[in-house]
Short mmCIF file of C-alpha atoms in Angstrom, two decimals:
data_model
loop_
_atom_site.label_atom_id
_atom_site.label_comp_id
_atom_site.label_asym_id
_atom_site.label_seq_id
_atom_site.Cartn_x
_atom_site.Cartn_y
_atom_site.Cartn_z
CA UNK U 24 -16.62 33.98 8.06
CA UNK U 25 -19.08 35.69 5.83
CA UNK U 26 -19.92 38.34 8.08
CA UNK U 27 -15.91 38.74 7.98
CA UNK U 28 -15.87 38.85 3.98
CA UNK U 29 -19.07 41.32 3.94
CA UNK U 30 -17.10 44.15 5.55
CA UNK U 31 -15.17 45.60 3.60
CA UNK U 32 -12.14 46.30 5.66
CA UNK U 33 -11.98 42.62 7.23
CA UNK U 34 -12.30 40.90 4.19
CA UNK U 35 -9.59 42.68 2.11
CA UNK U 36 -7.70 41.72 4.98
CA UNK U 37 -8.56 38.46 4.64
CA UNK U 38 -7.92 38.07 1.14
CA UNK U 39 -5.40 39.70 0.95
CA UNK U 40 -3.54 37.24 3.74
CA UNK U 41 -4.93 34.29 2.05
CA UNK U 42 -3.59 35.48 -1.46
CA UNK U 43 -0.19 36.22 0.19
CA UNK U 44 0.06 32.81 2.10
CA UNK U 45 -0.74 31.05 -1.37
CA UNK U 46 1.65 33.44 -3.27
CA UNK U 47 4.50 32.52 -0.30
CA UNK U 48 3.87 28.68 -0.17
CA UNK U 49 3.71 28.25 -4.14
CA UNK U 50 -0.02 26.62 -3.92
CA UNK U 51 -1.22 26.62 -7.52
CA UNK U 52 -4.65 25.74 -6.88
CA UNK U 53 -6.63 25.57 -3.94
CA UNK U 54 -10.04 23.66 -2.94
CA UNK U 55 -12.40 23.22 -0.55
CA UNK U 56 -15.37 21.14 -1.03
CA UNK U 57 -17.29 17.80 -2.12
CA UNK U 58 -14.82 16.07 -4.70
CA UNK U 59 -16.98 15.27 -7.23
CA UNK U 60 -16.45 13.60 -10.29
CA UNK U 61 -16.34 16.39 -12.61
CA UNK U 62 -14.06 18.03 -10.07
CA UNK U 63 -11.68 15.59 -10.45
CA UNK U 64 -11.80 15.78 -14.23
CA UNK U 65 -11.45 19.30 -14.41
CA UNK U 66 -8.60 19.57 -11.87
CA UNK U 67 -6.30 17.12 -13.73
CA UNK U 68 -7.55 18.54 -17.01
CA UNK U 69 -6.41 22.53 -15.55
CA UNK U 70 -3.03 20.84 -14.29
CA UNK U 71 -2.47 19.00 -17.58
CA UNK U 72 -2.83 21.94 -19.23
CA UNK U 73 -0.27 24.28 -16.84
CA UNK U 74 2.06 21.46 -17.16
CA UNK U 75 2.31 21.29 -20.68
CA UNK U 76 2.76 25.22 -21.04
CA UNK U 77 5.55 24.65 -18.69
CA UNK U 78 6.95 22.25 -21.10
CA UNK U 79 7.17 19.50 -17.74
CA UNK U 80 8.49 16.34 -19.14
CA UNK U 81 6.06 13.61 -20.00
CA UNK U 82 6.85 11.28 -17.23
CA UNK U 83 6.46 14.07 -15.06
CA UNK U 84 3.38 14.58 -16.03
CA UNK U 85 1.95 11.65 -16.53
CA UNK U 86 2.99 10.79 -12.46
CA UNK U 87 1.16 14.63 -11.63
CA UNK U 88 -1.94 12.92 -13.09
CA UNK U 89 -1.95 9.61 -11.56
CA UNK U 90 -1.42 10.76 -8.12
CA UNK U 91 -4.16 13.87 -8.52
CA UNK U 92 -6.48 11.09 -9.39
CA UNK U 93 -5.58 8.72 -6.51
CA UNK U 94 -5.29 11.15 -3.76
CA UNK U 95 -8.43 12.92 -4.71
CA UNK U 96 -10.53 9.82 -5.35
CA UNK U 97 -9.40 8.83 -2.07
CA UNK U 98 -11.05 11.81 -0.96
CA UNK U 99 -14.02 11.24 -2.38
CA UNK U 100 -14.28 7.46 -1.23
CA UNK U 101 -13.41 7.85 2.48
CA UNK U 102 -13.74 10.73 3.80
CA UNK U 103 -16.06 10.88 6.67
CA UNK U 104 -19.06 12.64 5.46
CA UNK U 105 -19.84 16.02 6.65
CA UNK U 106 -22.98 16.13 8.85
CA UNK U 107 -23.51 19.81 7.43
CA UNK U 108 -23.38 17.91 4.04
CA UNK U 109 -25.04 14.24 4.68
CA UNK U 110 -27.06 14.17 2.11
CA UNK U 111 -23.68 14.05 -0.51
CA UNK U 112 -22.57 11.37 -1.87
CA UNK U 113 -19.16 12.35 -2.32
CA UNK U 114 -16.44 13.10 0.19
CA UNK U 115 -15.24 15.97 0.65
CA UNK U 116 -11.82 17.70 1.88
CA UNK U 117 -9.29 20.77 0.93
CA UNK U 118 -6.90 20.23 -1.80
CA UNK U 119 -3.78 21.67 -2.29
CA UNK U 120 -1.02 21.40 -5.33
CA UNK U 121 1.85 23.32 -4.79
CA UNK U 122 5.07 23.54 -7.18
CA UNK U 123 8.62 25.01 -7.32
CA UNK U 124 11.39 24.16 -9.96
CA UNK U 125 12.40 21.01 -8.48
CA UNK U 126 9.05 19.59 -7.24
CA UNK U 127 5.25 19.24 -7.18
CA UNK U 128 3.59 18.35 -4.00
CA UNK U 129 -0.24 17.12 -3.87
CA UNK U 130 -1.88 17.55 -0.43
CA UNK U 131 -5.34 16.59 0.53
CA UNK U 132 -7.18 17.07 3.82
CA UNK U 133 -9.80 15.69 5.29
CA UNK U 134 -12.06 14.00 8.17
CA UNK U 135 -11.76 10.89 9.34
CA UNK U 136 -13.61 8.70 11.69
CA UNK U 137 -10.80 8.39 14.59
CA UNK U 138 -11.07 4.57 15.06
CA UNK U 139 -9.70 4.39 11.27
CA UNK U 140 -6.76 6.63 12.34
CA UNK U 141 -4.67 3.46 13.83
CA UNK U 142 -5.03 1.37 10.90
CA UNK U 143 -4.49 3.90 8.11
CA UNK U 144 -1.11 5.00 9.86
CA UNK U 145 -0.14 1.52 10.00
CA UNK U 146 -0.63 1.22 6.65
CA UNK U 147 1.35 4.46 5.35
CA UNK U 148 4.27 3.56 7.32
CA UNK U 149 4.34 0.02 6.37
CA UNK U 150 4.65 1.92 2.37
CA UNK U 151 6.86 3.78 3.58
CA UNK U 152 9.06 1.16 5.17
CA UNK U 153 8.94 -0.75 1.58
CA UNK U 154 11.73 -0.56 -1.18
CA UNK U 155 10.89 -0.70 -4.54
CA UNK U 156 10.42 -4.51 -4.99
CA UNK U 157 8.56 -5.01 -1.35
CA UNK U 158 5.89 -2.48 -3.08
CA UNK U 159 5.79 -4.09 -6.48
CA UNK U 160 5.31 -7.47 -4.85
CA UNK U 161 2.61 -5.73 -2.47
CA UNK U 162 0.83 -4.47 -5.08
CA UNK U 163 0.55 -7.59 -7.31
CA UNK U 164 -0.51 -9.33 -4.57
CA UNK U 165 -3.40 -6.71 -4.17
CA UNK U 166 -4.89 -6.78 -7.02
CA UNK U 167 -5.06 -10.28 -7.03
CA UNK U 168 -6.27 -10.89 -3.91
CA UNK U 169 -7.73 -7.67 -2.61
CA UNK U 170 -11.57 -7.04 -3.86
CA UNK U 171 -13.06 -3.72 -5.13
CA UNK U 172 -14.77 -2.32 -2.28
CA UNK U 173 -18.66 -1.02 -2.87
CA UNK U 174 -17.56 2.42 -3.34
CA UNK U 175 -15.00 1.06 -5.78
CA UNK U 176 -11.93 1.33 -4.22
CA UNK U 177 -9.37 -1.28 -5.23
CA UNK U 178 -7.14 -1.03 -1.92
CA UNK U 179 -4.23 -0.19 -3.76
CA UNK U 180 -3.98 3.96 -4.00
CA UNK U 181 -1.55 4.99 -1.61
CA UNK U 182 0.80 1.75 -2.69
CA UNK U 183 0.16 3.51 -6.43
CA UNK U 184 1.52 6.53 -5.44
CA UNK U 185 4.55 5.78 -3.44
CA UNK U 186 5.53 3.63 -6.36
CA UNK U 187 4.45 5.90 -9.05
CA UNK U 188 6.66 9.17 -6.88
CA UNK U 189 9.59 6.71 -5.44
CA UNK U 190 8.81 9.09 -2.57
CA UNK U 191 7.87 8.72 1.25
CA UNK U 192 4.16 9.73 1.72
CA UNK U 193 4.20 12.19 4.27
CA UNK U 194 1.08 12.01 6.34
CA UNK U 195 -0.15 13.35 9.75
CA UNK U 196 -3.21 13.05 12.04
CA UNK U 197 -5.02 15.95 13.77
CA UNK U 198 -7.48 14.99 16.88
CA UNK U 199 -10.79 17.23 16.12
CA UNK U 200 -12.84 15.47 19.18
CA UNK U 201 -13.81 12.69 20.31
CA UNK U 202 -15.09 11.18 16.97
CA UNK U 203 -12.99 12.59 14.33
CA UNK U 204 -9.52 13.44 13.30
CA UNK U 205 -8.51 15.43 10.38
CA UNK U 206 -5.68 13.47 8.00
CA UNK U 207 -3.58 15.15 6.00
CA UNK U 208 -1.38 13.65 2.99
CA UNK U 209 1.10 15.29 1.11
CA UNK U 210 2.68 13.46 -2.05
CA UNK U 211 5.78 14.64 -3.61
CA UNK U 212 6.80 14.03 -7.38
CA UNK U 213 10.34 15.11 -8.69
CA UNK U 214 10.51 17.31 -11.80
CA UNK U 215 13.96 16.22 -12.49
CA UNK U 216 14.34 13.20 -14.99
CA UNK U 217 14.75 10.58 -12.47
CA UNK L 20 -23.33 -15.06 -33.82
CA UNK L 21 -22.38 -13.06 -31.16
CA UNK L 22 -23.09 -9.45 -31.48
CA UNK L 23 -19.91 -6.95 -30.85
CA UNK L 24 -19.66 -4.86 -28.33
CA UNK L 25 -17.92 -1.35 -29.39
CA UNK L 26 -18.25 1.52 -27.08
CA UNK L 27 -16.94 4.89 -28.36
CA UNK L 28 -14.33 6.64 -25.61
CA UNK L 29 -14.39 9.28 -24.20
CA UNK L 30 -12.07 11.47 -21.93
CA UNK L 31 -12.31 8.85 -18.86
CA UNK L 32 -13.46 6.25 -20.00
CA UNK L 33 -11.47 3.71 -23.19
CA UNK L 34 -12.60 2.57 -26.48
CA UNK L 35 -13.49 -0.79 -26.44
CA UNK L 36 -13.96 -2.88 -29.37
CA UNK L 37 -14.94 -6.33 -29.35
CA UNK L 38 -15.37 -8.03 -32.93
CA UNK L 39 -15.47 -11.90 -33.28
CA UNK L 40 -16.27 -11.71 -36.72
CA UNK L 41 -14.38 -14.58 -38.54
CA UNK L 42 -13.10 -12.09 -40.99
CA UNK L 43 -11.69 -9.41 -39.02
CA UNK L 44 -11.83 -10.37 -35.89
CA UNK L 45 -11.06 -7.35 -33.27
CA UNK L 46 -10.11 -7.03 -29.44
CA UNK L 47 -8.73 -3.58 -28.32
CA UNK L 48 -8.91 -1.60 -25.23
CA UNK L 49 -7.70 1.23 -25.86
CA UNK L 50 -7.09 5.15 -24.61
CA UNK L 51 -7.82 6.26 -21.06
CA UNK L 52 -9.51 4.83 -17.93
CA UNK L 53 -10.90 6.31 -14.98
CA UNK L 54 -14.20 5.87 -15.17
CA UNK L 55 -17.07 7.54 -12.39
CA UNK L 56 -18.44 4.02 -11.65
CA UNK L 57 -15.69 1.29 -13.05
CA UNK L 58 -17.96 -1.97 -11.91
CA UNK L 59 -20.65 -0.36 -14.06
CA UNK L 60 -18.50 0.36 -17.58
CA UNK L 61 -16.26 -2.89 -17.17
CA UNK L 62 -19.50 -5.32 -16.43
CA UNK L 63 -20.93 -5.41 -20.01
CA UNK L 64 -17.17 -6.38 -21.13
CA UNK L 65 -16.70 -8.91 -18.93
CA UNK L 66 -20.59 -10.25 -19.96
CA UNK L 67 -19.69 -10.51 -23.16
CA UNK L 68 -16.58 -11.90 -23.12
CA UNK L 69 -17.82 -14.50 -20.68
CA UNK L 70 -20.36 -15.09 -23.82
CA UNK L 71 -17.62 -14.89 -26.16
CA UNK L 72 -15.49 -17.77 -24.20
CA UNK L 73 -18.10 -20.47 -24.67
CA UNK L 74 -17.28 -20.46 -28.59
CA UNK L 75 -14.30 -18.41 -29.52
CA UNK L 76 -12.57 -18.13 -32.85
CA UNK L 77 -9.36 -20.28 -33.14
CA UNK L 78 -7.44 -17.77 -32.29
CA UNK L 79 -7.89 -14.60 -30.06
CA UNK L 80 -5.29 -11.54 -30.29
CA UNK L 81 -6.04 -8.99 -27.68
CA UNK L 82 -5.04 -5.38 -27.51
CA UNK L 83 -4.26 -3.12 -24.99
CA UNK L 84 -3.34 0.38 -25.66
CA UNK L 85 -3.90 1.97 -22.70
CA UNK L 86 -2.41 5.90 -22.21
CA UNK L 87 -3.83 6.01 -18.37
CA UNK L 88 -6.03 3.74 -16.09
CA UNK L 89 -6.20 4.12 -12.61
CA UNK L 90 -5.70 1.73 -9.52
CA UNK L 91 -9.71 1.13 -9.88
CA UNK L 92 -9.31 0.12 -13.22
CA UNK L 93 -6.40 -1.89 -13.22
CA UNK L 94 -8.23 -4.31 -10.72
CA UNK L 95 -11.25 -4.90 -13.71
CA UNK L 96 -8.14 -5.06 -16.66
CA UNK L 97 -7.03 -7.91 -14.51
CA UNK L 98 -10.28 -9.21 -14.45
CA UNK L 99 -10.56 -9.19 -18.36
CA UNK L 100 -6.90 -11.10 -18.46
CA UNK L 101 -8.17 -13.90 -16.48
CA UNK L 102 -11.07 -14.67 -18.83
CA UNK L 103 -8.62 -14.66 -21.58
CA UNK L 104 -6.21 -17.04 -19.08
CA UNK L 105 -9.53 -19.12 -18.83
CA UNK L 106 -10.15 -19.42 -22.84
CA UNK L 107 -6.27 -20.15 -22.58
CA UNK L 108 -6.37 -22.73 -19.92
CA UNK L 109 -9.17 -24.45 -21.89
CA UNK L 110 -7.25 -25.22 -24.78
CA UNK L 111 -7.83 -21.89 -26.91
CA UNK L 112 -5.22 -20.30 -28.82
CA UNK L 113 -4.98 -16.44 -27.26
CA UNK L 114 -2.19 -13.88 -27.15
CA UNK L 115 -2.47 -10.61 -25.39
CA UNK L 116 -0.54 -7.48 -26.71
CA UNK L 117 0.54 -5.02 -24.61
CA UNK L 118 0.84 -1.54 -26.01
CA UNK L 119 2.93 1.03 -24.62
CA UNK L 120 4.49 4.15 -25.78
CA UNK L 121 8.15 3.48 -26.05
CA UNK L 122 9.11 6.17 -23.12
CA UNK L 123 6.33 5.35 -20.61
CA UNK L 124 8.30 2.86 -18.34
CA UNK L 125 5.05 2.65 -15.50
CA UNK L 126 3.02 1.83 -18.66
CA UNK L 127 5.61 -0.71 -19.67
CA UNK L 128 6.01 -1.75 -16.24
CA UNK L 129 2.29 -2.21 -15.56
CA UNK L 130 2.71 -5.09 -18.72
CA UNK L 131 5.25 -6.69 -17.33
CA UNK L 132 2.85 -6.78 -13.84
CA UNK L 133 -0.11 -8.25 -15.62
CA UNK L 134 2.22 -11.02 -17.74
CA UNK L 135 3.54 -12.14 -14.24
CA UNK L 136 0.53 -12.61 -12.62
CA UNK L 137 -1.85 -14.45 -15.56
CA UNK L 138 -0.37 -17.20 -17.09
CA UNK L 139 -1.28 -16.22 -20.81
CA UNK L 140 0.81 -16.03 -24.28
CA UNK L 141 1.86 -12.21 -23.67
CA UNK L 142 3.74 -9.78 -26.02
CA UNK L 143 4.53 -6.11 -25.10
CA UNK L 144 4.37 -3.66 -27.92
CA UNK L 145 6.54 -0.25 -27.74
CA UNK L 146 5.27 2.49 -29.79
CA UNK L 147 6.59 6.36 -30.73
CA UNK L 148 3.95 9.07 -29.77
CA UNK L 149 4.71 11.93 -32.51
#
């Protein structure tokens, strides 16, 4: 691709189609890369600030904030590392936010090992099977029970955000080979008053 | 005496004062959490509170005012309610309050969580954000 974006020709072409896609699927920001810290910090911070001009209300935001910090510090926990990239310590992915007057949606991407594929789909559609007590209860039992993993993880993101949106998660599985898949989430959070 | 423990926060990370003296005592967590590495910022807490439970005043009020934590985080602010349980269970007088501003019902739900699952005097505390 950057032989593509050093011609001239082929890579206002390719801008151009990329900025157009964006423009036509609402994506507000757009990433690509290890999810650092930092770059968690200063995405939340950037959407905080858009929010606010947009005068979103406060619960609104406050749920755009939790579930930027869950989805993309599930990123950063689990993704399978890049071999390009081993020597990161961070995961990395593409991530997506995307907003029109009645909703924000938060979409990550990235790869996982595919012998985690069966178990992490259990999981989402046992969320999504869940009212809004069965997740409660779930999640107190979590963190009581569950333990922080080494990379920190307390086991109880995804449960956070379906509880935190009152929305399905919507979630799909792409076979790369024979040792990877590529997972994509997409989170969904009203901008009505609920 | 034990010394107290006050760390200054900062954008991801709460203020946390711990102040046993006799005078003015002081417990308060306080302002966001989402640390980088939360086993590292909530291990000195826990420390000292575990230092703290082997001779604590007659009576302990706790504060939480927390704006944000996240799911990391809320599995070491559970952690820091079952000491106080512990000081509780051992005969101690404790009370935990549980800040909240008065429109933030995941923030005043997250309360009612944490009073259901440790069995500790608990008191949530609505306030107005001007």
């Amino acid at each position: 691709m950057s032989q593509v974006l050093k011609n001239n020709y082929s890579a206002l072409e390719f801008v151009y189609e990329f900025y157009l896609k964006m423009k036509k699927s609402n994506i507000s920001l757009a990433y690509e890369g290890e999810i650092t810290h930092q770059i968690t910090k200063a995405f939340t911070a950037l959407a905080e600030s858009s929010m606010q001009r947009e005068q979103d209300y406060t619960t609104v935001q406050k749920k755009v904030f939790h579930v930027m910090v869950e989805c993309l510090q599930n990123v950063s926990k689990h993704a399978e590392r890049d071999f390009n990239y081993y020597s990161s310590k961070d995961g990395r992915g593409i991530f997506l936010i995307s907003k029109d007057e009645k909703e924000y949606n938060i979409t990550t991407g990235n790869i996982i090992k595919n012998d985690k594929v069966e178990s992490l789909r259990e999981l989402l559609e046992k969320i999504n099977s869940m009212t809004k007590e069965e997740l409660t209860k779930l999640y107190k039992q979590q963190i009581r029970e569950g333990r922080l993993s080494p990379k920190g993880g307390a086991g109880l993101g995804f449960i956070d955000i379906a509880r935190k949106t009152g929305q399905k998660l919507i979630y799909s599985f792409l076979r790369i080979d024979d040792e990877n898949s590529f997972f994509v989430l997409t989170s969904t959070i009203p901008r009505i008053k609920s | 005496m034990l010394q107290p423990l006050r760390i200054q926060g900062t954008d991801d990370t709460p203020t946390v004062i711990l102040d046993p003296n006799p005078d003015s005592p002081h417990f308060e967590i306080s302002g966001r959490s989402l640390p980088e590495d939360v086993v590292a910022f909530y291990e000195p807490i826990l420390e000292w509170l575990d230092e703290y439970a082997k001779n604590p005043l007659p009576k302990t009020v706790f504060d939480f005012k927390l704006e944000y934590f996240n799911t990391a985080s809320s599995k070491l602010l559970l952690d820091i309610l079952l000491k106080l349980e512990d000081m509780y269970d051992d005969g101690h007088d404790v009370l935990v309050r549980w800040h909240y501003p008065e429109d933030d019902e995941d923030m005043q739900e997250a309360g009612e969580e944490y009073a259901d699952i440790v069995e500790v005097p608990f008191e949530q505390v609505p306030y107005q954000i001007d």
